[in-house]
PDB file of C-alpha atoms in Angstrom:
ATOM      1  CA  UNK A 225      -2.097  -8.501   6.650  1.00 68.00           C
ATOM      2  CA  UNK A 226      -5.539  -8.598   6.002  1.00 85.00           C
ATOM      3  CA  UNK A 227      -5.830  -4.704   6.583  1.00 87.00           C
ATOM      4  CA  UNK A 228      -3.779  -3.630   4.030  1.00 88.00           C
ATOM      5  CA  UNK A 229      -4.995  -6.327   1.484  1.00 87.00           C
ATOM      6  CA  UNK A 230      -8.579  -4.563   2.133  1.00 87.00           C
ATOM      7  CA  UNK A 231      -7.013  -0.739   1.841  1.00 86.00           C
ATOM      8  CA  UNK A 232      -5.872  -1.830  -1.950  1.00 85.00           C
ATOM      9  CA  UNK A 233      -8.821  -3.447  -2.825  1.00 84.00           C
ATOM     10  CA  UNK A 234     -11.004  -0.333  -1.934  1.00 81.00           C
ATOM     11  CA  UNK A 235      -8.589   1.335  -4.357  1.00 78.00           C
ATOM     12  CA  UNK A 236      -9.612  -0.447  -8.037  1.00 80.00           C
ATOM     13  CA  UNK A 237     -13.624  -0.204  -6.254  1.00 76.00           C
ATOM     14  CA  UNK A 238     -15.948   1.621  -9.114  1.00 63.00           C
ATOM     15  CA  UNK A 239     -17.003   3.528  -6.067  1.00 50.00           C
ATOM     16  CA  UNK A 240     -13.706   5.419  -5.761  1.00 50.00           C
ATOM     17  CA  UNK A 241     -12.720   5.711  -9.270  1.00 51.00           C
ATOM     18  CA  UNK A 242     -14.151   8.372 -11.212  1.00 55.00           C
ATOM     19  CA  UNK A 243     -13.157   8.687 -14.824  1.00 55.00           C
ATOM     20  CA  UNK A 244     -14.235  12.090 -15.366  1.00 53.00           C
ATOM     21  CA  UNK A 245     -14.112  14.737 -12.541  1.00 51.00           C
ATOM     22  CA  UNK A 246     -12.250  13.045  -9.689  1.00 54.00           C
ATOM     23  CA  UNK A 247      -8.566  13.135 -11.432  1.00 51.00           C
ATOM     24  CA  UNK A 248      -8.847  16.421 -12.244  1.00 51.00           C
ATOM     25  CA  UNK A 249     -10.033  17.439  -8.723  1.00 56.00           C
ATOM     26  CA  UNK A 250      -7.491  14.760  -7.092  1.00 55.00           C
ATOM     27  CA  UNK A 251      -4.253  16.371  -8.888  1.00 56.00           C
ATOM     28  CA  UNK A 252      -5.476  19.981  -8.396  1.00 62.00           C
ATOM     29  CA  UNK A 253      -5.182  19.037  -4.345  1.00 65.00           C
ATOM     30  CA  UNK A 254      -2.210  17.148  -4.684  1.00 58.00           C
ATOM     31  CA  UNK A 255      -0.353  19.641  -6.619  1.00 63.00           C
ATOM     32  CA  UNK A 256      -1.932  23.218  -5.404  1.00 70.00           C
ATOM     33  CA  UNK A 257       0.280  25.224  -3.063  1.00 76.00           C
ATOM     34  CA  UNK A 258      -2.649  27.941  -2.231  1.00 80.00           C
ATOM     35  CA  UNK A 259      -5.492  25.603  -1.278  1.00 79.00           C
ATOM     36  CA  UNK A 260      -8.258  27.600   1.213  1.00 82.00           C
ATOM     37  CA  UNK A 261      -7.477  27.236   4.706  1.00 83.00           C
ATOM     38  CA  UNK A 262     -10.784  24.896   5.257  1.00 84.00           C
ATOM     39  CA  UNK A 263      -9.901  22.857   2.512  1.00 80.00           C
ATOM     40  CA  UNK A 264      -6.282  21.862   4.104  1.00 79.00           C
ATOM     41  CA  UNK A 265      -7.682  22.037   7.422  1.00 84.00           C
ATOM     42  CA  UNK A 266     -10.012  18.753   6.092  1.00 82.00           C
ATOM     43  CA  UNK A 267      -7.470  17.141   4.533  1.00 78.00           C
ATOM     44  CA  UNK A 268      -5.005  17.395   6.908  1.00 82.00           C
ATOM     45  CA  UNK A 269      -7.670  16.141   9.406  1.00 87.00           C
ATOM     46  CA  UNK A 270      -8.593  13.142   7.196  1.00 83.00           C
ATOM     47  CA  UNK A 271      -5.278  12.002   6.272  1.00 83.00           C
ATOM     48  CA  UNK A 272      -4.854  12.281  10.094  1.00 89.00           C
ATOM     49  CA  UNK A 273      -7.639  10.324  11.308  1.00 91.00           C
ATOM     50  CA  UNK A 274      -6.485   7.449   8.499  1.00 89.00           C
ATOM     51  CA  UNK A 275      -2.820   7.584   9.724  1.00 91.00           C
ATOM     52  CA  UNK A 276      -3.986   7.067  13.255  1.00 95.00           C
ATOM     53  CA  UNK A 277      -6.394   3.650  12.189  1.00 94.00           C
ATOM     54  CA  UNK A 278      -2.725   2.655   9.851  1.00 94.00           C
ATOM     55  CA  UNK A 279      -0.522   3.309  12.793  1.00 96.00           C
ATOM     56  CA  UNK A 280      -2.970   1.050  15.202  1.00 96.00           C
ATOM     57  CA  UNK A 281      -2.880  -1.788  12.291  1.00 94.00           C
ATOM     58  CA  UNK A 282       0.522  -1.642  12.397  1.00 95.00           C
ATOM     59  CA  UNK A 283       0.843  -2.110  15.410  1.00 96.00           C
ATOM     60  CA  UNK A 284      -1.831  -4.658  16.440  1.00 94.00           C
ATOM     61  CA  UNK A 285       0.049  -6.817  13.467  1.00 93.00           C
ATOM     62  CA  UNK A 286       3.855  -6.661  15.322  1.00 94.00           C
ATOM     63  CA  UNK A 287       1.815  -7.213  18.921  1.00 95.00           C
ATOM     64  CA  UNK A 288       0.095 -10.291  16.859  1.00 94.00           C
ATOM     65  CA  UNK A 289       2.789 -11.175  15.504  1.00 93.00           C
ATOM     66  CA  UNK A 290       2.031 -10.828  11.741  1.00 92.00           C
ATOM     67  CA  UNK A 291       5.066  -8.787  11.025  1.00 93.00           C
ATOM     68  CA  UNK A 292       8.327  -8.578  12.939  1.00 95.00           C
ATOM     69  CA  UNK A 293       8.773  -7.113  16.369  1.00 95.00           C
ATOM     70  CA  UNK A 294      11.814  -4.924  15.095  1.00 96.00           C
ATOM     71  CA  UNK A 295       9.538  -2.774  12.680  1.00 95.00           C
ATOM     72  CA  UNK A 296       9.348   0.526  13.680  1.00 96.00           C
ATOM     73  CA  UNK A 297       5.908   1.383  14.024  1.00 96.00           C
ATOM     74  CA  UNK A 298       5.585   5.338  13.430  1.00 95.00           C
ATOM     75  CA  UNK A 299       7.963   4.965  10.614  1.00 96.00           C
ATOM     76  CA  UNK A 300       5.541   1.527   8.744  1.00 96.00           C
ATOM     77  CA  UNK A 301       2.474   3.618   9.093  1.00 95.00           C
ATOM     78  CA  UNK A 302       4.188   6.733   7.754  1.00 94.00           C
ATOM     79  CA  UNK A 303       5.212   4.927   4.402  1.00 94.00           C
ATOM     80  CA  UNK A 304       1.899   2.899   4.436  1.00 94.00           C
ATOM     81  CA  UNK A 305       0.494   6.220   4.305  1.00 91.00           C
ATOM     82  CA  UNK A 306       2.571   7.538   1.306  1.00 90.00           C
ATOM     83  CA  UNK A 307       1.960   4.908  -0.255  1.00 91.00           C
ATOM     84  CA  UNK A 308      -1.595   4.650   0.105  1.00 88.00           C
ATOM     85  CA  UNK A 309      -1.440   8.768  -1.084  1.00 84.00           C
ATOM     86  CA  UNK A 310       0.264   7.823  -3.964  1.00 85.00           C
ATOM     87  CA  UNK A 311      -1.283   4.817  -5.209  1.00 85.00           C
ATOM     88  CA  UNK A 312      -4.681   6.370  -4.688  1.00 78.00           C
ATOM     89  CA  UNK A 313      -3.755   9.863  -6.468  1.00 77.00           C
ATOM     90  CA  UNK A 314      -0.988   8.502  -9.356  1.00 79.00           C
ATOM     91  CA  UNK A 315      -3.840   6.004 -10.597  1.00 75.00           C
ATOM     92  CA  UNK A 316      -5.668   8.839 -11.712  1.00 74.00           C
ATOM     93  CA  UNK A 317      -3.164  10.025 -14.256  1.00 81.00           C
ATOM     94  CA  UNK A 318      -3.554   6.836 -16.135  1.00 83.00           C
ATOM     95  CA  UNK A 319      -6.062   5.997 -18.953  1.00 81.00           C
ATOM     96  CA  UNK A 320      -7.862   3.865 -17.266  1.00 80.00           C
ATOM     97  CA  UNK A 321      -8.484   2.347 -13.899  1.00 81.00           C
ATOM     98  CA  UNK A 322      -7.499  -1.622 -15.537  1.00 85.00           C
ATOM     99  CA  UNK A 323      -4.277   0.365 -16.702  1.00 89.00           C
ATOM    100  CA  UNK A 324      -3.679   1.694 -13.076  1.00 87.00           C
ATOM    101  CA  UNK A 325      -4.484  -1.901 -11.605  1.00 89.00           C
ATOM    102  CA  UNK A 326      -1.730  -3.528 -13.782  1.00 92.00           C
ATOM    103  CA  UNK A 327       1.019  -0.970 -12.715  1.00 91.00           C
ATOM    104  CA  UNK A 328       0.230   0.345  -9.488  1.00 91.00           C
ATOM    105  CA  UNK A 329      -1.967  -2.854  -8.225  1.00 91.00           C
ATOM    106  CA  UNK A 330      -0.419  -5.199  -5.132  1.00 92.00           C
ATOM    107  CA  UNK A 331       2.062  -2.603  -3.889  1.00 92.00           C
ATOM    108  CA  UNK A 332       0.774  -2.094  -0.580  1.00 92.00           C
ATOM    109  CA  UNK A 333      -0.002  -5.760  -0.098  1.00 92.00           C
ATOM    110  CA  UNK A 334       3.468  -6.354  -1.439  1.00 94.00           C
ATOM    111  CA  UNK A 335       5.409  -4.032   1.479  1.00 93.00           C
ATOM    112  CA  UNK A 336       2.740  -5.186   3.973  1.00 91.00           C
ATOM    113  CA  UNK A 337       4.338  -8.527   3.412  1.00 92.00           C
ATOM    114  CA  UNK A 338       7.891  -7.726   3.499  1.00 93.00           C
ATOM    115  CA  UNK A 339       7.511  -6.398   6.855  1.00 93.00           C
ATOM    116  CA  UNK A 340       6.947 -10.165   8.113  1.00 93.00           C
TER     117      UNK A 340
END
């Protein structure tokens, strides 16, 4: 699954890994339960424009035959998604992104494949 294998990639990418602000800005999202309306109104519509292009990868790999016909499609994107969340998020509680890699790198290319 070529898709996914891309998706964790982009996660260890300098480009997305910012040692000094974004983990403080990253768990102050994840963990605030008064965020401004217009700030949850973008998440929400971000994480729902990524679910979407995860639910359609899913499901172009069981029509392609990639992973099994039985998987349940809206159920594989949602924990593609959670996982994605958390892999992208918990790496920024460690002290460095090599540290993050070692622990948290290959998990989403690892369920990816069990879904064959």
């Amino acid at each position: 699954m070529v898709f996914f294998n891309e998706i964790e990639v982009s996660f260890w990418t300098d480009v997305y890994h910012n040692d000094d602000g974004s983990r403080v800005v990253l768990r102050e999202i994840v963990t605030s339960d008064d965020l401004p309306e217009e700030v949850v109104k973008g998440c929400k519509e971000l994480y729902d424009g990524i679910a979407g292009i995860v639910r359609d990868a899913v499901q172009g790999a069981v029509k392609s035959s990639q992973i099994r016909k039985d998987v349940d499609v809206d159920r594989a994107a949602a924990k593609a998604m959670v996982m994605m969340t958390g892999i992208f998020t918990s790496r920024h509680f460690f002290e460095t992104k090599q540290e993050a890699k070692r622990y948290l790198g290959g998990l989403l290319v690892d369920w990816a494949t069990s879904l064959r």
